[in-house]
Short mmCIF file of C-alpha atoms in Angstrom, two decimals:
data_model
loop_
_atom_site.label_atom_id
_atom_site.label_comp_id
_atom_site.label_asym_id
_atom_site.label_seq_id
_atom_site.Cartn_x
_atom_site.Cartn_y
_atom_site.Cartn_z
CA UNK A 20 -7.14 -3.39 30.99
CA UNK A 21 -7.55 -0.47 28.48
CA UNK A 22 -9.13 -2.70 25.50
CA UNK A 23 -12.90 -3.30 25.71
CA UNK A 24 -14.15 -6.09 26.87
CA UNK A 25 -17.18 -5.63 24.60
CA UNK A 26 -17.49 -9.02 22.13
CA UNK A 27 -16.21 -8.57 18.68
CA UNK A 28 -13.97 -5.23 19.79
CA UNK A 29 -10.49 -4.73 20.92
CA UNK A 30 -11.05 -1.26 22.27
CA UNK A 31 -14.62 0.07 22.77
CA UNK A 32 -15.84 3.77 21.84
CA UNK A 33 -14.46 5.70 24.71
CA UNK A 34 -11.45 3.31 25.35
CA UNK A 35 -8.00 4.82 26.06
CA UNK A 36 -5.77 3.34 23.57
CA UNK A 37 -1.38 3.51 23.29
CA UNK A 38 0.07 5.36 21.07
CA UNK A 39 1.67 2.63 19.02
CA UNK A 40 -1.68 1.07 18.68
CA UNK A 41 -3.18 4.00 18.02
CA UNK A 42 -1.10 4.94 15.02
CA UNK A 43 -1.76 1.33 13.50
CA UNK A 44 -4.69 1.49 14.04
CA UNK A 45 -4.95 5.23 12.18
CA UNK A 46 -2.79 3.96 9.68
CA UNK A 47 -4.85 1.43 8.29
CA UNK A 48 -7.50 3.90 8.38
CA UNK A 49 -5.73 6.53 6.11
CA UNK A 50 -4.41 3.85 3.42
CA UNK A 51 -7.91 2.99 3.12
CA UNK A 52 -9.54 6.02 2.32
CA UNK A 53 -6.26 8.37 1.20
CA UNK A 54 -7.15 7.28 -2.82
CA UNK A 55 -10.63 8.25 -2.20
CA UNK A 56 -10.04 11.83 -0.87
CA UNK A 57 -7.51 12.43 -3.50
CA UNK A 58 -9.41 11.02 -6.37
CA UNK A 59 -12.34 13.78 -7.08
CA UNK A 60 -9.66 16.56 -7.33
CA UNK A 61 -7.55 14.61 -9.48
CA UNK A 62 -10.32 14.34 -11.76
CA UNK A 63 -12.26 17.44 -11.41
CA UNK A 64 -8.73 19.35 -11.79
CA UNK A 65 -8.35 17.51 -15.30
CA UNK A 66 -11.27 17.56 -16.64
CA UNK A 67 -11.64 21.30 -15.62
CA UNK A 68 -8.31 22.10 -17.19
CA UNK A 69 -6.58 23.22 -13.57
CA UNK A 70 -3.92 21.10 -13.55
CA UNK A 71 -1.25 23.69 -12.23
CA UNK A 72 -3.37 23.86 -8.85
CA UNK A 73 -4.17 20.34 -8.87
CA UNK A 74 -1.11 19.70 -5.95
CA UNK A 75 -2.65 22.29 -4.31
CA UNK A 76 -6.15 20.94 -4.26
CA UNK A 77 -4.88 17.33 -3.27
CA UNK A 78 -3.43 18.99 -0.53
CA UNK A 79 -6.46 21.50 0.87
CA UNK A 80 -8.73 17.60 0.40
CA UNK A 81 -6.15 15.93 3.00
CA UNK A 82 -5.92 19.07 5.23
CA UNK A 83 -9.77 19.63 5.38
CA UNK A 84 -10.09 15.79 6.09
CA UNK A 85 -8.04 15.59 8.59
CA UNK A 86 -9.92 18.86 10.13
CA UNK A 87 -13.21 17.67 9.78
CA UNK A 88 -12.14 13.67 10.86
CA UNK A 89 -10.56 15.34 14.22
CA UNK A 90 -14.02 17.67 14.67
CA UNK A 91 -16.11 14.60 14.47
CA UNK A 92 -13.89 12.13 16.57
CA UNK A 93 -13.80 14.57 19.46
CA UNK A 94 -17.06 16.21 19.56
CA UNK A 95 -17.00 19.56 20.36
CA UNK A 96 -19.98 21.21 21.89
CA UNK A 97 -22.28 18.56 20.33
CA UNK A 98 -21.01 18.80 17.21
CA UNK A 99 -19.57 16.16 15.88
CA UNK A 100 -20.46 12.08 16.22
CA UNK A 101 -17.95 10.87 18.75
CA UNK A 102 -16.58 7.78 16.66
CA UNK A 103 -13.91 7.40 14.04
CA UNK A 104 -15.84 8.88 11.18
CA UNK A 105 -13.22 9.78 8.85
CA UNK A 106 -14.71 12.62 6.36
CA UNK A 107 -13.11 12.45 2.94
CA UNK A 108 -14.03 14.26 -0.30
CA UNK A 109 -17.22 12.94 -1.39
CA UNK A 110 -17.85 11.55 -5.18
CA UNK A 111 -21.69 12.51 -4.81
CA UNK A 112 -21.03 16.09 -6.20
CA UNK A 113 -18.73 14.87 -8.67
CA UNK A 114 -20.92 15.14 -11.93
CA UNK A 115 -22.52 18.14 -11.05
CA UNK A 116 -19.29 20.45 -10.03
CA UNK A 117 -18.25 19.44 -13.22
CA UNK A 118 -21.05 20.57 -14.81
CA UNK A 119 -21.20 23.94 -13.41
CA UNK A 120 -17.09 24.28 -13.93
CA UNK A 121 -17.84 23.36 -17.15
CA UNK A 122 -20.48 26.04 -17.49
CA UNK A 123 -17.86 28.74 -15.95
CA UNK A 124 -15.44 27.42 -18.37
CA UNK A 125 -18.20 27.93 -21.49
CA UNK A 126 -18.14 31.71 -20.50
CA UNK A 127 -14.69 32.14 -20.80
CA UNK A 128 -14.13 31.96 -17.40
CA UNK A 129 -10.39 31.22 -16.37
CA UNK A 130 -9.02 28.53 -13.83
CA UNK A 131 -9.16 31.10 -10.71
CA UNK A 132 -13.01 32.26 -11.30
CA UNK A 133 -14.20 28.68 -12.19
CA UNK A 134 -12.64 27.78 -8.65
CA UNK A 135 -14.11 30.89 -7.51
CA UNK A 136 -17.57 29.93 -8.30
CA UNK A 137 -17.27 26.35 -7.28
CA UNK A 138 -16.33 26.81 -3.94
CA UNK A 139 -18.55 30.01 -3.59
CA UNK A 140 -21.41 27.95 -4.58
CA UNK A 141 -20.09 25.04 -2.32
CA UNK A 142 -19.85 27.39 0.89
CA UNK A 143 -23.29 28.05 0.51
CA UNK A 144 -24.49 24.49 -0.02
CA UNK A 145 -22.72 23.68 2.83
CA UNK A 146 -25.27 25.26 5.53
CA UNK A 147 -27.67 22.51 3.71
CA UNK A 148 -26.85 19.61 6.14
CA UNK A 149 -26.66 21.63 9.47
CA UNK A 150 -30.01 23.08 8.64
CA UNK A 151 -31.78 19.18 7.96
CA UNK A 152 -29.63 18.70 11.52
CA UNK A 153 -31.98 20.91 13.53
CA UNK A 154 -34.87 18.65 12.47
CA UNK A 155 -33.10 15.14 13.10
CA UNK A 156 -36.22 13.86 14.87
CA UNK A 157 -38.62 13.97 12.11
CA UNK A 158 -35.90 12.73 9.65
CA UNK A 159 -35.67 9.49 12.18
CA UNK A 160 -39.05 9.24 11.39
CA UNK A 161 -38.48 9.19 7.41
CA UNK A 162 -35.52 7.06 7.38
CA UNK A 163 -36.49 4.16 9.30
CA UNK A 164 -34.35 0.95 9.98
CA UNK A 165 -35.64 -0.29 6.60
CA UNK A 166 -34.99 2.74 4.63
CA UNK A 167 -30.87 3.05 6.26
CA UNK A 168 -30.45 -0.57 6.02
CA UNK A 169 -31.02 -0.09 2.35
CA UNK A 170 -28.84 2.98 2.00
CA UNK A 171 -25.94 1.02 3.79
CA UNK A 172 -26.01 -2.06 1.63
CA UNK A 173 -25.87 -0.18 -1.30
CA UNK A 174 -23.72 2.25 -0.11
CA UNK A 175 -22.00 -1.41 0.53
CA UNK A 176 -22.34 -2.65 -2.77
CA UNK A 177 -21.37 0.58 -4.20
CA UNK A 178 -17.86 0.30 -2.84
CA UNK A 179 -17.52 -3.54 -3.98
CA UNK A 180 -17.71 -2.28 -7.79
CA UNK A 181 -14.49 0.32 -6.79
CA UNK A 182 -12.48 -2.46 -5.17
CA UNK A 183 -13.18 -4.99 -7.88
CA UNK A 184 -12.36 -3.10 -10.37
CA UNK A 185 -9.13 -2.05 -8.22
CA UNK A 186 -8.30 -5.52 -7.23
CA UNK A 187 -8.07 -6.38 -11.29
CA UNK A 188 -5.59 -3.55 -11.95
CA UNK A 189 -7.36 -0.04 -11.68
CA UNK A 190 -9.13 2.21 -14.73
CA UNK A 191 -7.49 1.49 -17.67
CA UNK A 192 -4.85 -0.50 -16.58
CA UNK A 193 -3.49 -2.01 -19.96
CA UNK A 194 -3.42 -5.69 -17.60
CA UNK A 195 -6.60 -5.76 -16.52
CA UNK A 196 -7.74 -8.77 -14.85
CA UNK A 197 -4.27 -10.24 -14.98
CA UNK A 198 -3.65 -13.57 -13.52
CA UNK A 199 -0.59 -11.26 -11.76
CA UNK A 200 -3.20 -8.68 -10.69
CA UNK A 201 -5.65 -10.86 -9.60
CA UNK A 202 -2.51 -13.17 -7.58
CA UNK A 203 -1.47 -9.58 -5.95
CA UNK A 204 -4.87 -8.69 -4.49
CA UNK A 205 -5.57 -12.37 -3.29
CA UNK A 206 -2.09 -12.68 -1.22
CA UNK A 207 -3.26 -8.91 0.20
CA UNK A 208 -6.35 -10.46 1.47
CA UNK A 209 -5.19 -13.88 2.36
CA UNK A 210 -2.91 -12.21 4.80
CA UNK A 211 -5.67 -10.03 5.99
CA UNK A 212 -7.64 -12.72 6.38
CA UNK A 213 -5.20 -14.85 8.37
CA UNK A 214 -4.10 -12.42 10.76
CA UNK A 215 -8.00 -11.25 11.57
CA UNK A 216 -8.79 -14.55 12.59
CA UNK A 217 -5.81 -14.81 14.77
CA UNK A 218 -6.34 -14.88 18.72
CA UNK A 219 -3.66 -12.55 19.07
CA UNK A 220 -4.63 -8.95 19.61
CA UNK A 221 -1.84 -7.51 18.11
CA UNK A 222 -2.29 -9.87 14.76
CA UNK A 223 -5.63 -8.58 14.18
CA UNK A 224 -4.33 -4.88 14.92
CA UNK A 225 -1.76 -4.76 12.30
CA UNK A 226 -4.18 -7.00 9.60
CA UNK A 227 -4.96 -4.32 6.88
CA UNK A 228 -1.22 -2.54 7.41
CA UNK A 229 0.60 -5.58 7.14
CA UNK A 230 -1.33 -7.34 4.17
CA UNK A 231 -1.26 -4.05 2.43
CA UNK A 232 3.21 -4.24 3.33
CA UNK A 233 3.49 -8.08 2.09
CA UNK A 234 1.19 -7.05 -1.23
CA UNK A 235 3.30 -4.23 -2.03
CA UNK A 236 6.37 -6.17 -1.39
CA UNK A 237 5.26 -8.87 -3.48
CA UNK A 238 4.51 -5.97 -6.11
CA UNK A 239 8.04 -5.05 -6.31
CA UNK A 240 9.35 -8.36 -6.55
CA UNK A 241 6.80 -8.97 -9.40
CA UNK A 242 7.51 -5.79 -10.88
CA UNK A 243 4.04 -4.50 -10.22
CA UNK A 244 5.25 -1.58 -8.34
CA UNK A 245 6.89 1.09 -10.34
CA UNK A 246 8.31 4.05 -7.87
CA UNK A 247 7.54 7.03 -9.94
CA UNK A 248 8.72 9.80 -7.17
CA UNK A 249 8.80 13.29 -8.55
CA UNK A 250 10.52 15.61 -6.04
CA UNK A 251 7.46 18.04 -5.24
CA UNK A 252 7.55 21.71 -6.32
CA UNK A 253 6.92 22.89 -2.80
CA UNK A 254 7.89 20.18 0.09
CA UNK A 255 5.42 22.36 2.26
CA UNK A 256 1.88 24.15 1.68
CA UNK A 257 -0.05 26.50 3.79
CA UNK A 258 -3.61 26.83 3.61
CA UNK A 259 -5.06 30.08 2.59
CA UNK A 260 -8.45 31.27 3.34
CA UNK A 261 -10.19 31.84 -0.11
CA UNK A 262 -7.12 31.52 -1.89
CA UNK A 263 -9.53 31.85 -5.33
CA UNK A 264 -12.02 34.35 -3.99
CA UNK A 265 -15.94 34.03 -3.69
CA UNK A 266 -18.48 34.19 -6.61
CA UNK A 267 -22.21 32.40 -6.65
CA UNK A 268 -24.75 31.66 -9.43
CA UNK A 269 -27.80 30.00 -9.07
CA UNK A 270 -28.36 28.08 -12.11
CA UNK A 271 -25.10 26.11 -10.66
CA UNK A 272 -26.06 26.23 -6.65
CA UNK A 273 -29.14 24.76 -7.36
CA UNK A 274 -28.02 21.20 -8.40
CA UNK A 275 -25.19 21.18 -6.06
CA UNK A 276 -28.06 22.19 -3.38
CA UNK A 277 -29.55 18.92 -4.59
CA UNK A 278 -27.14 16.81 -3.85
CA UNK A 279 -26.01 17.78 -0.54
CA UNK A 280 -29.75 17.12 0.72
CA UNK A 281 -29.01 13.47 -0.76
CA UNK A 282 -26.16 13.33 0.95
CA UNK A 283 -27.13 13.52 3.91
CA UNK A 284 -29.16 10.62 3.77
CA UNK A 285 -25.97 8.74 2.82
CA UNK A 286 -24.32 10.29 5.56
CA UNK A 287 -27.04 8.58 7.90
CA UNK A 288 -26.37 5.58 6.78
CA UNK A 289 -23.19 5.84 7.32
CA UNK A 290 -23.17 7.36 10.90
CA UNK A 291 -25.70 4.43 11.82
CA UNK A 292 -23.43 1.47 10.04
CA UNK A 293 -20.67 3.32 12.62
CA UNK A 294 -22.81 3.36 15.84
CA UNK A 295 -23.77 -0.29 15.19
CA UNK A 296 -20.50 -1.74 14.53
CA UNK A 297 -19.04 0.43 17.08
CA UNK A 298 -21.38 -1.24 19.59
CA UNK A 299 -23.60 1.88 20.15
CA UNK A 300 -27.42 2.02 20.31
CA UNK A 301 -29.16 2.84 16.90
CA UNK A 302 -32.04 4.37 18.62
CA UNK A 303 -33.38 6.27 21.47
CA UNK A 304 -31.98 9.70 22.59
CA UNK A 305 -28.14 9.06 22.48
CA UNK A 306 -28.16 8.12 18.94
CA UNK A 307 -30.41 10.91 18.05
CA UNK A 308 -28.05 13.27 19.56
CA UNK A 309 -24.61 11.35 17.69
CA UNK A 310 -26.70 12.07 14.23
CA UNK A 311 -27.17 15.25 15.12
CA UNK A 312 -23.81 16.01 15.80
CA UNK A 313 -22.26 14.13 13.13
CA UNK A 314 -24.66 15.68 10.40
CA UNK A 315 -23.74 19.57 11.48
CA UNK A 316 -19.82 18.45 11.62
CA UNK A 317 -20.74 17.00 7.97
CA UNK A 318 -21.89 20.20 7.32
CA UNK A 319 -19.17 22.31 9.30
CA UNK A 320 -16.52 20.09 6.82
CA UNK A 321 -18.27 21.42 4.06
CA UNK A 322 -17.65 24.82 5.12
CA UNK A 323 -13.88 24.34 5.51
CA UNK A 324 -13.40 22.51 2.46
CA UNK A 325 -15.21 25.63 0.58
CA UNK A 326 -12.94 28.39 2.71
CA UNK A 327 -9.70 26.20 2.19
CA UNK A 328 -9.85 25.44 -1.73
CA UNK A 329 -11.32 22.04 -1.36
CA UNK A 330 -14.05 19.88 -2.61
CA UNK A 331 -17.48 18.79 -0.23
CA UNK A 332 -16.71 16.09 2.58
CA UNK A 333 -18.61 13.27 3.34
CA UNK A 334 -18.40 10.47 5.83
CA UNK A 335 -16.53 7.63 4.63
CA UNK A 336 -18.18 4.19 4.43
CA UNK A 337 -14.99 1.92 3.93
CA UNK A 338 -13.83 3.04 7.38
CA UNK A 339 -16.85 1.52 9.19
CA UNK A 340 -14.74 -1.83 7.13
CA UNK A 341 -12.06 -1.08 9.15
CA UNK A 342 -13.51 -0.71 12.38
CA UNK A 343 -14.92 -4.00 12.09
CA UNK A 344 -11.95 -5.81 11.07
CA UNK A 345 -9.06 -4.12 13.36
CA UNK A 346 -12.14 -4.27 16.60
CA UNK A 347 -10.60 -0.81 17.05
CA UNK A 348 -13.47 1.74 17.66
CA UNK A 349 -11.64 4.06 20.25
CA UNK A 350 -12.49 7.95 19.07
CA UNK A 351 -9.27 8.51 20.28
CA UNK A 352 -7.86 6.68 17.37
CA UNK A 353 -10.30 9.13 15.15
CA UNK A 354 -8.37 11.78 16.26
CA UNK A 355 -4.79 10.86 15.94
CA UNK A 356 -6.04 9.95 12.24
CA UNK A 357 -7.01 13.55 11.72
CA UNK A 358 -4.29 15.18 12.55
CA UNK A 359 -2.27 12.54 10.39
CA UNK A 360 -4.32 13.73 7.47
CA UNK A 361 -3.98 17.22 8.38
CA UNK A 362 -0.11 16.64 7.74
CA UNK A 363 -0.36 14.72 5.01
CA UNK A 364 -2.12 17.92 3.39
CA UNK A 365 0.79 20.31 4.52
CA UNK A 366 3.43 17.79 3.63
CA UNK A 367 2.58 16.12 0.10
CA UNK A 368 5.44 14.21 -0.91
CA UNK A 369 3.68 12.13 2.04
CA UNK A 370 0.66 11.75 0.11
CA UNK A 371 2.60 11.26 -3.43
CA UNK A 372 4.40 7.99 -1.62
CA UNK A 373 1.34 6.47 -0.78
CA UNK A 374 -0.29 6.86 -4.16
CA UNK A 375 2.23 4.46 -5.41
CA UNK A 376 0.57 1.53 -3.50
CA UNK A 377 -0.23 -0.84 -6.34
CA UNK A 378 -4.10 -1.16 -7.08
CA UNK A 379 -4.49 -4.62 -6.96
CA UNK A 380 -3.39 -4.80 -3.33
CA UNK A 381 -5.68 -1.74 -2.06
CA UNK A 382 -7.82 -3.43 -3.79
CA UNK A 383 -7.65 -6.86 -2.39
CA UNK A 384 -7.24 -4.46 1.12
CA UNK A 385 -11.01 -3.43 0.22
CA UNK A 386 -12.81 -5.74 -0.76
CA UNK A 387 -13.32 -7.28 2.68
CA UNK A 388 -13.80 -3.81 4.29
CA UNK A 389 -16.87 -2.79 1.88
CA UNK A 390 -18.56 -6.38 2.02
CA UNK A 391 -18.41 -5.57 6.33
CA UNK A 392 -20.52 -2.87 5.13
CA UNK A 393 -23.11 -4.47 2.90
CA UNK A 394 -23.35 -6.93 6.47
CA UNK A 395 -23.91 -3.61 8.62
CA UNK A 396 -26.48 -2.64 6.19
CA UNK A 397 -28.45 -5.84 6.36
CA UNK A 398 -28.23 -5.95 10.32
CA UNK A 399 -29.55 -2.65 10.21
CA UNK A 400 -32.46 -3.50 7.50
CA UNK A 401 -33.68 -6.65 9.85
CA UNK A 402 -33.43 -4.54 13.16
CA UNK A 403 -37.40 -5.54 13.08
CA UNK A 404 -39.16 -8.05 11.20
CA UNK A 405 -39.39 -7.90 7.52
CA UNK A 406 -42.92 -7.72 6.63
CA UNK A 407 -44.80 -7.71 2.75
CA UNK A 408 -44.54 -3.89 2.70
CA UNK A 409 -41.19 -3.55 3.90
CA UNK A 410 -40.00 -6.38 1.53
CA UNK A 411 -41.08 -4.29 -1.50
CA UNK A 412 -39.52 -1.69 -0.22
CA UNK A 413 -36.25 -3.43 -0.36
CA UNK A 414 -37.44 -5.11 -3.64
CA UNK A 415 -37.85 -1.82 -5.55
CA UNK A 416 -35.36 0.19 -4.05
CA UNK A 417 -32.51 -2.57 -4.72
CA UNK A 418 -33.72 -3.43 -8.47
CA UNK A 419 -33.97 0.00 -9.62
CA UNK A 420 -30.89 1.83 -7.86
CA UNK A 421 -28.48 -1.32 -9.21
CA UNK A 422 -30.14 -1.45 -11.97
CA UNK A 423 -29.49 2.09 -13.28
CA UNK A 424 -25.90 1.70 -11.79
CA UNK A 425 -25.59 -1.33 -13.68
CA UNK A 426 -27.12 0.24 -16.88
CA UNK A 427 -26.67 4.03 -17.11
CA UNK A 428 -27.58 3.98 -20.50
CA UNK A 429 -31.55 4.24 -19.44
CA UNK A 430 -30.90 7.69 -18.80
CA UNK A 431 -29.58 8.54 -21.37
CA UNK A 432 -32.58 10.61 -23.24
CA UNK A 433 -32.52 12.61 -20.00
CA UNK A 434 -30.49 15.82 -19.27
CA UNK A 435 -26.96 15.06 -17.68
CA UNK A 436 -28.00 16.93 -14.34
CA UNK A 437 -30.43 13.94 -14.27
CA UNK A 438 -27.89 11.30 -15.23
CA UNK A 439 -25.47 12.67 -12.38
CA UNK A 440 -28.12 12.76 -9.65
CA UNK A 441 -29.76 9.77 -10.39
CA UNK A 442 -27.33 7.59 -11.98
CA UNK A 443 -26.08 6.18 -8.55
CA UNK A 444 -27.33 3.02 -6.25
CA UNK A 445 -27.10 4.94 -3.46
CA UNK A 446 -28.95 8.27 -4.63
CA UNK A 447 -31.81 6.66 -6.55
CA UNK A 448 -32.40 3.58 -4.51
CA UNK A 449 -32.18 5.49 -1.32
CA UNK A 450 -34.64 8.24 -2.62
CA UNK A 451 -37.15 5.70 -3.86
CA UNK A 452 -37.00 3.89 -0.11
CA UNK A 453 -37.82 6.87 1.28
CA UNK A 454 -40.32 7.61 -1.25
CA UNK A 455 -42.28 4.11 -0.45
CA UNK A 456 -41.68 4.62 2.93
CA UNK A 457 -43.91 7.22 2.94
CA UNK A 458 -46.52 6.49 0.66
CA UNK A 459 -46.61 2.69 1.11
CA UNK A 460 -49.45 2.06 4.35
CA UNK A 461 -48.14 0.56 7.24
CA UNK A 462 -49.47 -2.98 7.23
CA UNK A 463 -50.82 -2.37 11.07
CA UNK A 464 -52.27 0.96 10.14
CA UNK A 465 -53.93 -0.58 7.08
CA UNK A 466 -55.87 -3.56 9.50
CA UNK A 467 -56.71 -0.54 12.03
CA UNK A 468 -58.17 1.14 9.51
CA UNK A 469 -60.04 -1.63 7.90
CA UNK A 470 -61.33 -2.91 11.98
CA UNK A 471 -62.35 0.62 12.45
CA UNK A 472 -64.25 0.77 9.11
CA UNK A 473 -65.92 -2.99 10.03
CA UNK A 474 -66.97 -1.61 13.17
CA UNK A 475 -68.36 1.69 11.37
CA UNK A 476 -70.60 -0.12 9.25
CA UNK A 477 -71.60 -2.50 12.19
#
């Protein structure tokens, strides 16, 4: 049988899968992360005043996706993690690419050199994650199961707030929280639901796509789903290699620098929600060498999105969600979805159709995806015992990150670099777990110490 016999998946890592399973299987993949990658250029190109190349960046963030999705499904040479790690533009660098097209913009600089600088300064910040790659064993030491648990709950949690606020009607949705809203997202899931817990294969294969078909179709009947369809001014786009040219400036690399070291740690946690839910090992040699690879492809999707006019790539978390509820974790089925984005990028109108899927169902899609993360992230956390040190650990980092997410107002007497970088769960909750990590003495170490010090004195 080609399915995995492995409990809790359909289709194991290296499982040959059919093709119309496959593309199910990818499907479900793409509508759950296609808002995502389009998002950040829809609102960097606003708020930066480039709406005439806004298509065009929509379309270089699905092509480089789909690039850099394919590169890490199929690991090439080592590079790459060998699952279905879907890399999508990432909302880390949001606040502080705005900031530096902003500062472009200040100077007088027009739409082509803010571009220029952004993904100039983006190239270079790019060679950031397949530099940390080299060193992946002393990072493993840093970012213990305690300290990655952490990051992928609250990576976890993170999500939850996006597919709440979805499920209620979207930002600024004049019917927020409608009983209609709420009634479209709950039918999504319910179907979900339902079909997941079915014993046949095939049910729990088609779950996400067909609750996702019955919301929108419940939409329409409701008059929740509005087709807007513009016909497109080009119905295909080529990529061009530095379409905008190259510039770089410190005083805006430097921030962006910043972030893409935090990202990686995100990226971690991500990679090890994957291998775990995928049914790999999250330690020893293997997994060592799937970080490594899928931090340089991280890196090496950074790259393209700076060469083809798009925005940094991360890992996605909400496809780990996925994984878990379809059982499907055949790489194979990472690649087919890559070359599905890949087309989606050189054929928009594709990507325009989708957009019209109602909120309120992707959200109600979501919302069971993201919590399967938060659960990855607390399997990971209690991989050992939780002792006093390593619950304060968890204590701290959880109340502060949420805290400031919950409240960004307590940074508000700082500069807005700061509130960018640290206004996040994930960054300021991860870096203080990796902070206490570190300082914090290992309870064992501590009684050595104090033994060896009795026996001093003795």
């Amino acid at each position: 049988m080609s399915h995995s016999h492995e409990q809790g998946l359909l289709y194991g890592l290296d499982a040959r899968i059919g093709p119309v399973p496959a593309f199910i299987a990818a499907l479900q993949h793409l509508l759950a992360s296609v808002v995502g990658i389009i998002t950040p250029p829809l609102i960097i190109g606003s708020v930066l005043g480039l709406q005439a190349y806004i298509p065009y960046l929509i379309s270089m963030s699905l092509f480089v996706s789909g690039l850099g999705t394919f590169l890490q499904s199929r690991r090439i040479a080592g590079v790459g993690a060998g699952m279905i790690c879907l890399q999508g533009t990432s909302f880390a660098f949001l606040g502080v690419i705005l900031s530096g097209g902003l500062m472009v913009k200040g100077r007088g600089g027009s739409a082509e050199e803010i571009m220029a600088m952004l993904f100039g300064c983006n190239l270079v910040a790019a060679l950031i994650p397949i530099l940390i790659s080299r060193c992946v064993g002393s990072l493993r030491k840093v970012l213990t199961p305690v300290v990655t648990g952490t990051v992928i709950t609250l990576i976890g949690i993170s999500l939850i707030k996006v597919s709440i606020t979805d499920w209620a009607g979207g930002h600024n949705a004049t019917d927020f929280g409608s009983p209609g809203n709420l009634a479209l997202g709950a039918l999504t899931l319910l179907v979900i639901v339902a079909l997941n817990r079915a014993r046949n294969r095939w049910a729990r294969l088609v779950a996400v796509v067909a609750g996702i078909a019955v919301g929108c179709v419940a939409a329409a009947l409701t008059g929740h789903l509005p087709l807007t369809m513009t016909p497109p001014e080009h119905w295909i786009v080529l990529p061009a290699l530095f379409r905008f040219g190259f510039a770089f400036d410190w005083t805006i690399f430097l921030p962006i620098a910043l972030v893409a070291v935090i990202a990686v740690i995100e990226a971690v946690g991500d990679l090890t929600a994957n291998c775990l839910i995928s049914q790999q090992p999250i330690t020893g040699k293997p997994f060592q060498q799937r970080l490594q690879g899928g931090i340089v492809a991280d890196g090496l999707s950074c790259v393209l999105a700076a060469v083809f006019s798009a925005f940094p790539n991360t890992t996605f978390a909400q496809n780990n969600g996925v994984i878990q509820m379809t059982g499907v974790a055949s790489r194979y089925v990472g690649m087919l979805l890559g070359m599905m984005l890949a087309l989606l990028g050189l054929f928009p109108f594709i990507g325009s159709l989708l957009q019209q899927i109602p909120p309120p169902v992707l959200g109600g899609a979501t919302i069971v995806m993201f919590g399967s993360v938060v659960a990855a992230g607390i399997r990971v956390m209690t991989q050992t015992p939780l002792g006093r040190r390593e619950m304060l650990i968890v204590a701290i980092a959880f109340g502060i990150g949420l805290g400031v997410e919950a409240v960004p107002e307590v940074l508000k007497q700082f500069p807005p670099l700061i509130n960018s970088l640290f206004g996040h769960a994930v960054t300021t909750g991860g870096l203080l777990a990796i902070l206490l990590n570190l300082v914090l003495p290992d309870e064992g170490q501590a009684s050595d110490a104090v033994e060896a010090e009795t026996l001093t004195e003795s």
